[in-house]
PDB file of C-alpha atoms in Angstrom:
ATOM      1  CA  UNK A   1      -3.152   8.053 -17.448  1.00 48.00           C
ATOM      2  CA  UNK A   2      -5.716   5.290 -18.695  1.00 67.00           C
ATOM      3  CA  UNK A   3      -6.723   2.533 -16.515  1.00 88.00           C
ATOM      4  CA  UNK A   4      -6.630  -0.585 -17.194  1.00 93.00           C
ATOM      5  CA  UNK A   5      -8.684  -1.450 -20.347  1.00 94.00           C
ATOM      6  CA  UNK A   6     -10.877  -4.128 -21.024  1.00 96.00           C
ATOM      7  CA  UNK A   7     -12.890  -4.775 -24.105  1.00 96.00           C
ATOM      8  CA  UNK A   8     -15.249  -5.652 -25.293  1.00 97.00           C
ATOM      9  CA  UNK A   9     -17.641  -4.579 -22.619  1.00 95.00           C
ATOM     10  CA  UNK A  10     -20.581  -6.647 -23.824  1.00 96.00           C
ATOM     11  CA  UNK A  11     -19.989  -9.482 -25.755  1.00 97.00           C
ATOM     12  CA  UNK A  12     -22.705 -12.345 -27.305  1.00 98.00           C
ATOM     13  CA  UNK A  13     -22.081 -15.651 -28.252  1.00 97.00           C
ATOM     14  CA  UNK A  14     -24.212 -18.613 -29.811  1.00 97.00           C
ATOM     15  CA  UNK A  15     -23.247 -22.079 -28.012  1.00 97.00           C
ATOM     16  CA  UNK A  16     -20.378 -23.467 -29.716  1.00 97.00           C
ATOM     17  CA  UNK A  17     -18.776 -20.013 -30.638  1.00 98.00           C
ATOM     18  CA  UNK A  18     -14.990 -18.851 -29.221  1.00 98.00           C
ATOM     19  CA  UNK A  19     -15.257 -15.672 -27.190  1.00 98.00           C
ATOM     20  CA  UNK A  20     -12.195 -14.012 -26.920  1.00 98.00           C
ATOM     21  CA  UNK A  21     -11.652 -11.442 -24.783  1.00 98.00           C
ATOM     22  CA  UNK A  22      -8.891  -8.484 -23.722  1.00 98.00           C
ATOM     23  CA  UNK A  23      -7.044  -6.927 -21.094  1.00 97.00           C
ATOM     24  CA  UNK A  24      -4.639  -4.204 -21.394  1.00 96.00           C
ATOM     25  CA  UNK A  25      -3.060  -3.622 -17.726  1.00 94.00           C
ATOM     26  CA  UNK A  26      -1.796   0.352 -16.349  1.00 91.00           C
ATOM     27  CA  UNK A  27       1.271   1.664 -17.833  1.00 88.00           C
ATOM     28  CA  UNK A  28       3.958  -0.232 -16.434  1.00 84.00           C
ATOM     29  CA  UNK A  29       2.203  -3.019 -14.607  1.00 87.00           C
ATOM     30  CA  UNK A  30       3.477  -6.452 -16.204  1.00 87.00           C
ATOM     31  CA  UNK A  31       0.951  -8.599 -14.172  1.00 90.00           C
ATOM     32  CA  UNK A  32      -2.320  -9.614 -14.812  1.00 94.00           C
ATOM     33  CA  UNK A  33      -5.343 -11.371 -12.908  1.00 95.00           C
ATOM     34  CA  UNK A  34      -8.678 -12.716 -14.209  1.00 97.00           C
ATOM     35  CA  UNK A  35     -11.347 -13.046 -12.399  1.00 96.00           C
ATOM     36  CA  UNK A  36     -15.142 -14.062 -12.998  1.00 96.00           C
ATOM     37  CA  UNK A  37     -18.234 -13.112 -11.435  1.00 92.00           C
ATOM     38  CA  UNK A  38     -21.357 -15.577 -12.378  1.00 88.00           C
ATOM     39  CA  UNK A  39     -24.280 -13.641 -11.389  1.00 81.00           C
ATOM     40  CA  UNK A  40     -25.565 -13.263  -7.183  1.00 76.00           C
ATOM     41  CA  UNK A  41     -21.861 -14.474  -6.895  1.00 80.00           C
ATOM     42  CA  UNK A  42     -18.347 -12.713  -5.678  1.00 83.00           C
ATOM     43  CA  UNK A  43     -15.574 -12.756  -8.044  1.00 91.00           C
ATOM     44  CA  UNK A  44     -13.364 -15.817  -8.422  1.00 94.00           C
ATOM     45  CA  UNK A  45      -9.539 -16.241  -9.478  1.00 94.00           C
ATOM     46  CA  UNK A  46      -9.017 -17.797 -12.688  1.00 96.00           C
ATOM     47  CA  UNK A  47      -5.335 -16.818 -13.459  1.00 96.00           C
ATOM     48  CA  UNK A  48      -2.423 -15.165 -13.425  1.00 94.00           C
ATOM     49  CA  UNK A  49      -0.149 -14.225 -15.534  1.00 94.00           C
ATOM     50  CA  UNK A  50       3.250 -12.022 -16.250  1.00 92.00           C
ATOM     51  CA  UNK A  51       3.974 -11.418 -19.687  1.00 90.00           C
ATOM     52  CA  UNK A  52       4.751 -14.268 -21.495  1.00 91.00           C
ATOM     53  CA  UNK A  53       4.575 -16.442 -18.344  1.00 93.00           C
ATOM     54  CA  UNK A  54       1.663 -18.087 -16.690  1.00 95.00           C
ATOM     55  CA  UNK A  55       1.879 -17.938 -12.972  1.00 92.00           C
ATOM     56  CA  UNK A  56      -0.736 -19.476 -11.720  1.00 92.00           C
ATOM     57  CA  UNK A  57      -3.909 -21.356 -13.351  1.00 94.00           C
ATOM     58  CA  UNK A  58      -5.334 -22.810 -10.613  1.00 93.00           C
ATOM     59  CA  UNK A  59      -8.738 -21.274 -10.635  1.00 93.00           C
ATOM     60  CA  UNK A  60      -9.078 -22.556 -14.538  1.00 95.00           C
ATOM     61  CA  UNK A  61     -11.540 -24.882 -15.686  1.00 94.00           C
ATOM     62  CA  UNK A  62      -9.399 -27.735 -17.133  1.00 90.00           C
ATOM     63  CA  UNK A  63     -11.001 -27.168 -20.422  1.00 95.00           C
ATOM     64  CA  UNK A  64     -12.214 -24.542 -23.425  1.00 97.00           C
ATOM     65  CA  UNK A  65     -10.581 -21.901 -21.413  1.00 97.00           C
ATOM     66  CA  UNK A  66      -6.982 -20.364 -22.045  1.00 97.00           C
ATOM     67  CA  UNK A  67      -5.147 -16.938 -21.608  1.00 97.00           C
ATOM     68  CA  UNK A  68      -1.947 -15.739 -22.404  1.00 96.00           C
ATOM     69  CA  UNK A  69      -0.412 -12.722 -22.233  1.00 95.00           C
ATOM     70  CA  UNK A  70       2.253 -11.749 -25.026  1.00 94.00           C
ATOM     71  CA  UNK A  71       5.474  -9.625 -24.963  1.00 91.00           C
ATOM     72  CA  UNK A  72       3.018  -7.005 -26.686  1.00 91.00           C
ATOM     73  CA  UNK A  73      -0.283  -6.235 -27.053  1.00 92.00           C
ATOM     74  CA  UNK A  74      -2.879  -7.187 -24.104  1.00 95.00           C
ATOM     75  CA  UNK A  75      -3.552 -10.116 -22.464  1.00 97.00           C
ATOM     76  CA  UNK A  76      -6.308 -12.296 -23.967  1.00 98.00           C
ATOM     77  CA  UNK A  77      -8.729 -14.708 -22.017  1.00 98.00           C
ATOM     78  CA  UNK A  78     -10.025 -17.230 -25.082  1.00 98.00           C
ATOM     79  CA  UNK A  79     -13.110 -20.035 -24.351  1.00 98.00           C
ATOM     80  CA  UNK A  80     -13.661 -22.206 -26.977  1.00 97.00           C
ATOM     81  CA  UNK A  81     -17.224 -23.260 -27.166  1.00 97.00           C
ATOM     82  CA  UNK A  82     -18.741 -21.838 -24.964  1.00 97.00           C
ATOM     83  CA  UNK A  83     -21.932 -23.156 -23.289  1.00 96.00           C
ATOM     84  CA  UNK A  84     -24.817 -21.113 -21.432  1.00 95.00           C
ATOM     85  CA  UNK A  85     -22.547 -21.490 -17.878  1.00 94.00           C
ATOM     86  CA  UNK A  86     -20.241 -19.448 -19.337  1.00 96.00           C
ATOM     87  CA  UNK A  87     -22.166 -16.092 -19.049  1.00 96.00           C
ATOM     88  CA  UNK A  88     -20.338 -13.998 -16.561  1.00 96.00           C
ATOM     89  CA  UNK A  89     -18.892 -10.927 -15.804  1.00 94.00           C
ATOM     90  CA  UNK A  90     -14.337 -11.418 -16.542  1.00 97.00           C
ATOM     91  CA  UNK A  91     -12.740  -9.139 -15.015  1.00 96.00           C
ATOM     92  CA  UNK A  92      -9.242  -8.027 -15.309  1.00 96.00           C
ATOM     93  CA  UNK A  93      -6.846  -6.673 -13.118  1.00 95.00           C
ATOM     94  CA  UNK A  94      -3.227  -5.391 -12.834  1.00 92.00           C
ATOM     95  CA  UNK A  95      -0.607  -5.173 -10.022  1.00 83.00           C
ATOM     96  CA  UNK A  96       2.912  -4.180 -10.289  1.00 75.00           C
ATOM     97  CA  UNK A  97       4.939  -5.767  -7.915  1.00 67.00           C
ATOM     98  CA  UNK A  98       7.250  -2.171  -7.119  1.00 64.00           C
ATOM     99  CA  UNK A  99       3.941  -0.230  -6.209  1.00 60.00           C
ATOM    100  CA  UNK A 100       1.395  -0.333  -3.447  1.00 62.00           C
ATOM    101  CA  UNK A 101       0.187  -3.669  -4.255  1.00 67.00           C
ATOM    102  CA  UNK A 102      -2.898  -2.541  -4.884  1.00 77.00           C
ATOM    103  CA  UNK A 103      -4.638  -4.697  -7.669  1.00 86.00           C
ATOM    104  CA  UNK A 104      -6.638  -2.290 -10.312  1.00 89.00           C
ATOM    105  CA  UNK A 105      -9.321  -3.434 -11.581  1.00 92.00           C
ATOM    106  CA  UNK A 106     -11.344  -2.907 -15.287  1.00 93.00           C
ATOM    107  CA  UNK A 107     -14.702  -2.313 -15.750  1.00 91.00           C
ATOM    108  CA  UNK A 108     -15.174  -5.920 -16.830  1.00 94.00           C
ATOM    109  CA  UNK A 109     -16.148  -7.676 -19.962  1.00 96.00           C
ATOM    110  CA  UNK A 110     -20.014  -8.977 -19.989  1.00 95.00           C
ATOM    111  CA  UNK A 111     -20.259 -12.315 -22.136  1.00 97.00           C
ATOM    112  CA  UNK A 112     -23.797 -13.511 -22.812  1.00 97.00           C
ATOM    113  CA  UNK A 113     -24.114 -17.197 -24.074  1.00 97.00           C
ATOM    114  CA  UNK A 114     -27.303 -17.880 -26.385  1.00 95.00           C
TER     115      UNK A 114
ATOM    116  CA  UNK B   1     -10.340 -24.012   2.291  1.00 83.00           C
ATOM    117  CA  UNK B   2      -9.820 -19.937   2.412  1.00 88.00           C
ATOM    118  CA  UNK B   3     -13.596 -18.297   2.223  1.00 92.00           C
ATOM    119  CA  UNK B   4     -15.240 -14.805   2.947  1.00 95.00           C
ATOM    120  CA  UNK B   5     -18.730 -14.200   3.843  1.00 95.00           C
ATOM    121  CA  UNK B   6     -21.076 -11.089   3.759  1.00 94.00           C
ATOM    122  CA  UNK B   7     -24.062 -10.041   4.750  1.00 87.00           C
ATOM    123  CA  UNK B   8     -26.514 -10.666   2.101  1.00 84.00           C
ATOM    124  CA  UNK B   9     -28.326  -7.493   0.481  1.00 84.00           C
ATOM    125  CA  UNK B  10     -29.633  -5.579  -0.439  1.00 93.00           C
ATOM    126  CA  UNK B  11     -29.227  -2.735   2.183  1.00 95.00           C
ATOM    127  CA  UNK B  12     -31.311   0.155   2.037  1.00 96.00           C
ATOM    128  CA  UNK B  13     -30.847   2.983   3.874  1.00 96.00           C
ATOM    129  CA  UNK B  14     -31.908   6.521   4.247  1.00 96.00           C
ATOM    130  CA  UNK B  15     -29.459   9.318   3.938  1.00 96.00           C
ATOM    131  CA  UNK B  16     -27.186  10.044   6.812  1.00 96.00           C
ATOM    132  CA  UNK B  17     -27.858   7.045   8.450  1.00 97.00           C
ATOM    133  CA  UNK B  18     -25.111   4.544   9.917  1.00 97.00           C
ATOM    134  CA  UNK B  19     -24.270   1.188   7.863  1.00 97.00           C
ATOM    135  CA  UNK B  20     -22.486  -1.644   8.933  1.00 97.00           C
ATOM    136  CA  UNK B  21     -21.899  -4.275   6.855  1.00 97.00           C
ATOM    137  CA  UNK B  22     -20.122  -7.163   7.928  1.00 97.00           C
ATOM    138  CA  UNK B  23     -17.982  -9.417   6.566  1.00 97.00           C
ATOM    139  CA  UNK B  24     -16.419 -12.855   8.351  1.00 97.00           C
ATOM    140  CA  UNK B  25     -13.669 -14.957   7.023  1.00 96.00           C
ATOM    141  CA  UNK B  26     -11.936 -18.497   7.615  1.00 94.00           C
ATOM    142  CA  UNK B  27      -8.260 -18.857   6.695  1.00 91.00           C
ATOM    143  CA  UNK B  28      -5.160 -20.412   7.719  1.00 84.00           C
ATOM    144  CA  UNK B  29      -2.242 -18.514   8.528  1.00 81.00           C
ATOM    145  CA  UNK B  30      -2.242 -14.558   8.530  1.00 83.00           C
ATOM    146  CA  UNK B  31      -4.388 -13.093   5.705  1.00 89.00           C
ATOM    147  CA  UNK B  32      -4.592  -9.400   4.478  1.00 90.00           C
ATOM    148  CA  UNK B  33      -8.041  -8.179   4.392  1.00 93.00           C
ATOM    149  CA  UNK B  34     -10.065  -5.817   1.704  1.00 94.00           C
ATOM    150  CA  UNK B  35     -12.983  -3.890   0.989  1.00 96.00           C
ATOM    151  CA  UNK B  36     -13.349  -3.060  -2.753  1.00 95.00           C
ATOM    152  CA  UNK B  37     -16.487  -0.844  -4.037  1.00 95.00           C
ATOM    153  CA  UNK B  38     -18.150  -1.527  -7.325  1.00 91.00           C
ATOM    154  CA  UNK B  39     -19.793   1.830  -8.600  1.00 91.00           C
ATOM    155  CA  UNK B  40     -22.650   0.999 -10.976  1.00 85.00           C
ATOM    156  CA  UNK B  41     -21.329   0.818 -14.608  1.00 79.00           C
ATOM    157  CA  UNK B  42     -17.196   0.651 -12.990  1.00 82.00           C
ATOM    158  CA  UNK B  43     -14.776  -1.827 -12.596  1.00 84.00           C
ATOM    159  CA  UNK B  44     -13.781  -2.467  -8.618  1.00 89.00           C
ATOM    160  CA  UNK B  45     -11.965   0.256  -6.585  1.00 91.00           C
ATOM    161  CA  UNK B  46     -10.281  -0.593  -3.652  1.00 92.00           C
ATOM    162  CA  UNK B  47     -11.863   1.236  -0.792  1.00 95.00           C
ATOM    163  CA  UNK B  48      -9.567   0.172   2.295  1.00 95.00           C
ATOM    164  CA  UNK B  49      -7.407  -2.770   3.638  1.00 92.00           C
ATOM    165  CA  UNK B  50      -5.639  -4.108   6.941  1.00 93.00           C
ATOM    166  CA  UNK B  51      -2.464  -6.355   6.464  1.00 88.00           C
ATOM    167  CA  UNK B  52      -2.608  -7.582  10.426  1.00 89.00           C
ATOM    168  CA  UNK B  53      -4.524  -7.965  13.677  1.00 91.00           C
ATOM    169  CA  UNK B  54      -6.001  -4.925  14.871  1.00 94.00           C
ATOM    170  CA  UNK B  55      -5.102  -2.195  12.178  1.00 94.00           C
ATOM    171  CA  UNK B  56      -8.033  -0.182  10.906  1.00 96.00           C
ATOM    172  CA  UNK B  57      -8.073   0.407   7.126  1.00 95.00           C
ATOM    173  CA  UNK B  58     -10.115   3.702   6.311  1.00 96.00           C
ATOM    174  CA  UNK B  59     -10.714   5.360   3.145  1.00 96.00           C
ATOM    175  CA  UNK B  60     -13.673   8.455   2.700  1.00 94.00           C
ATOM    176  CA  UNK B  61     -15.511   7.786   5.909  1.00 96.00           C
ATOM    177  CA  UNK B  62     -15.239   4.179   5.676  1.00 97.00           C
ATOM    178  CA  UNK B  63     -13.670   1.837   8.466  1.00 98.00           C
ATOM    179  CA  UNK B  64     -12.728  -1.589   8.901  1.00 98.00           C
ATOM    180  CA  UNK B  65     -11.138  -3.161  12.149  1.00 97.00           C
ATOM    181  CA  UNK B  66      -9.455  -6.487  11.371  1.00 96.00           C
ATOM    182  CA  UNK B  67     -10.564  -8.200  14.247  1.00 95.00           C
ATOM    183  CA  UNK B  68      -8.615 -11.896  14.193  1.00 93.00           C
ATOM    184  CA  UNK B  69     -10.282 -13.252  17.891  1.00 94.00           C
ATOM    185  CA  UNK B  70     -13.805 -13.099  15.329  1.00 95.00           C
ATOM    186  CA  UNK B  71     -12.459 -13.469  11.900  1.00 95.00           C
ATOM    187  CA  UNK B  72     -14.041 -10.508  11.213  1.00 96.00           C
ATOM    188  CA  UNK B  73     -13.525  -7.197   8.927  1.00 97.00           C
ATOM    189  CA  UNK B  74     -17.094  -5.270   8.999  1.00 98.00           C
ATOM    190  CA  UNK B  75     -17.061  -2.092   7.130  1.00 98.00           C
ATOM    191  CA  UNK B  76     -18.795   1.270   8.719  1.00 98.00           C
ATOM    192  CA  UNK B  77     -19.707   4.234   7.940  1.00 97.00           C
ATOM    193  CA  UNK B  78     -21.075   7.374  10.345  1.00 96.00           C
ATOM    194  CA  UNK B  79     -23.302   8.593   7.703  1.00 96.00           C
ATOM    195  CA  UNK B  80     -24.037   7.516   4.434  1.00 97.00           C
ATOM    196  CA  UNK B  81     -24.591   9.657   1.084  1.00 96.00           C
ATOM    197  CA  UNK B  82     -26.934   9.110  -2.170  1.00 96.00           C
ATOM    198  CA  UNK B  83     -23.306   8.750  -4.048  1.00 95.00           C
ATOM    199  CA  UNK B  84     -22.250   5.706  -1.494  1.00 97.00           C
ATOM    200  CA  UNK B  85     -24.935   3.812  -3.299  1.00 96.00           C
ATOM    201  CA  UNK B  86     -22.759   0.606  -4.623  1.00 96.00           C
ATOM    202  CA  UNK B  87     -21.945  -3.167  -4.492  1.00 94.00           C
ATOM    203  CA  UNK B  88     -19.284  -3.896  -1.756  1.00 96.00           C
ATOM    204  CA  UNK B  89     -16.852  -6.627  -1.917  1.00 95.00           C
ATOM    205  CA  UNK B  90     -14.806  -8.268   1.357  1.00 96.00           C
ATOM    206  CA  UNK B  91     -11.897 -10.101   0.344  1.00 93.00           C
ATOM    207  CA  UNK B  92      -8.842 -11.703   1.383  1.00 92.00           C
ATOM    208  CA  UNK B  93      -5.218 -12.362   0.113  1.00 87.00           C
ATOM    209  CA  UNK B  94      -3.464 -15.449   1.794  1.00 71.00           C
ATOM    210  CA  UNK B  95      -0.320 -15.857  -0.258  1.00 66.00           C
ATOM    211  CA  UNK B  96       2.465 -13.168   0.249  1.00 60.00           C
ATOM    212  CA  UNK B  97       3.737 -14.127  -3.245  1.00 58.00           C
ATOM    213  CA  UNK B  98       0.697 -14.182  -4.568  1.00 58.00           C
ATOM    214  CA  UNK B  99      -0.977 -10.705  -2.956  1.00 69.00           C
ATOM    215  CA  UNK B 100      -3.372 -10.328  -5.958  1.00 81.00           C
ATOM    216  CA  UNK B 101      -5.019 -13.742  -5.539  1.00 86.00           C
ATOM    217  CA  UNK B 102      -8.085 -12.630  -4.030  1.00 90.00           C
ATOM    218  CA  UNK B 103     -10.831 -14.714  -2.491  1.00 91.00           C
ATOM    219  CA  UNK B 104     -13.998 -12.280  -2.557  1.00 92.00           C
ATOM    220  CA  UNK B 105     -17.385 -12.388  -0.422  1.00 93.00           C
ATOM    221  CA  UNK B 106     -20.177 -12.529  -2.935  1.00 92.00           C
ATOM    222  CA  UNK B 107     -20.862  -8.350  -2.455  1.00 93.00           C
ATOM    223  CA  UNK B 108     -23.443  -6.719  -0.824  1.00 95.00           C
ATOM    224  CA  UNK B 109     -25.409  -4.216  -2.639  1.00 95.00           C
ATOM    225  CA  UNK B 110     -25.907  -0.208  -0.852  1.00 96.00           C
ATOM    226  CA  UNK B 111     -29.057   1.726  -1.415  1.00 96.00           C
ATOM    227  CA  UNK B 112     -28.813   4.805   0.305  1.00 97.00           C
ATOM    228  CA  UNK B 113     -32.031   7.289  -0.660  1.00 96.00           C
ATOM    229  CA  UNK B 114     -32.432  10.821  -0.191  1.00 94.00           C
TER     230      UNK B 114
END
């Protein structure tokens, strides 16, 4: 009964690189939140998604970032050149709308911009 | 806007001992409230919750009173163990179709020592 699955769990980048990062929610959850935590801070929405939909974007930044989340496989959080500011903890979450609404959480992906 | 603040860290405390550790919010309308753990090396758990004025959310010793005269949600504990040692997160959810949209506190870090 996996979790839900993030990886990679460390991940480095040179300035100007695309990091690319996945989420794979619990069995049978079909929503999925990111979240990141720039360090001393709390965690902050990005977006969420149901598969094949975006839901909500709002927490974003307008540019170099995306996600999507595809009829299969996981869902993928992309930056495209990414700059030092980008070094955070993403975090990933699922919900499923029938349960306890109870987001769970992975154990994060750690991206560290050179 | 919606915010959540906690008492900085970190706290240190012996074993046995009585923690507090408080947590304030602002909002509009009639939030849910949280307290998620972060074990070291883990993805977020969440510890306990309150969906309205007054109900206490407990989980393993842990309680929280949502307390909407002081917009507040402190977590306690009678008597701490080596294994409570952790980062604490408050948070709130504002949107009722949008319950995983979480606005977090920026986590307070638990010591406890033998």
């Amino acid at each position: 009964n996996a979790g839900v699955m993030q990886n990679p769990r460390h991940l480095v980048r040179r300035r100007g690189q695309e990091a690319r990062l996945r989420c794979s929610p619990m069995k049978g959850h079909s929503h999925v939140y990111w979240y990141r935590q720039l360090p001393e801070e709390g965690l902050k929405f990005m977006v969420y998604l149901q598969k094949e939909n975006i839901i909500d974007e709002s927490g974003m930044p307008k540019e170099r970032f995306s996600a999507e989340f595809p009829k299969e496989g996981p869902s993928i959080l992309r930056i495209q050149q990414v700059v030092r500011g980008d070094s955070a903890a993403y975090f990933c979450a699922s919900f499923a709308w029938s349960g306890t609404g109870e987001l769970f959480f992975g154990e994060g992906s750690r991206l560290t911009v050179l | 806007g919606d915010s959540v603040t906690q008492m900085e860290g970190p706290v240190t405390l012996s074993e046995e001992a009585f923690l507090t550790i408080n947590c304030t919010y602002t909002a509009t309308g009639y939030p849910s409230l949280f307290w998620y753990v972060q074990y070291p090396g883990e993805g977020l758990q969440l510890l306990l919750k309150a969906t309205k004025a007054d109900d206490k959310g407990s989980n393993k010793g842990f309680e929280a009173t949502y307390r909407k005269e002081t917009t507040s949600f402190h977590l306690e504990k009678g008597s701490v163990q080596v294994s409570d040692s952790a980062v604490y997160f408050c948070a709130l959810s504002a949107g009722s179709s949008n319950t995983g949209k979480l606005i977090f506190g920026q986590g307070t870090t638990l010591q406890v020592k033998p």
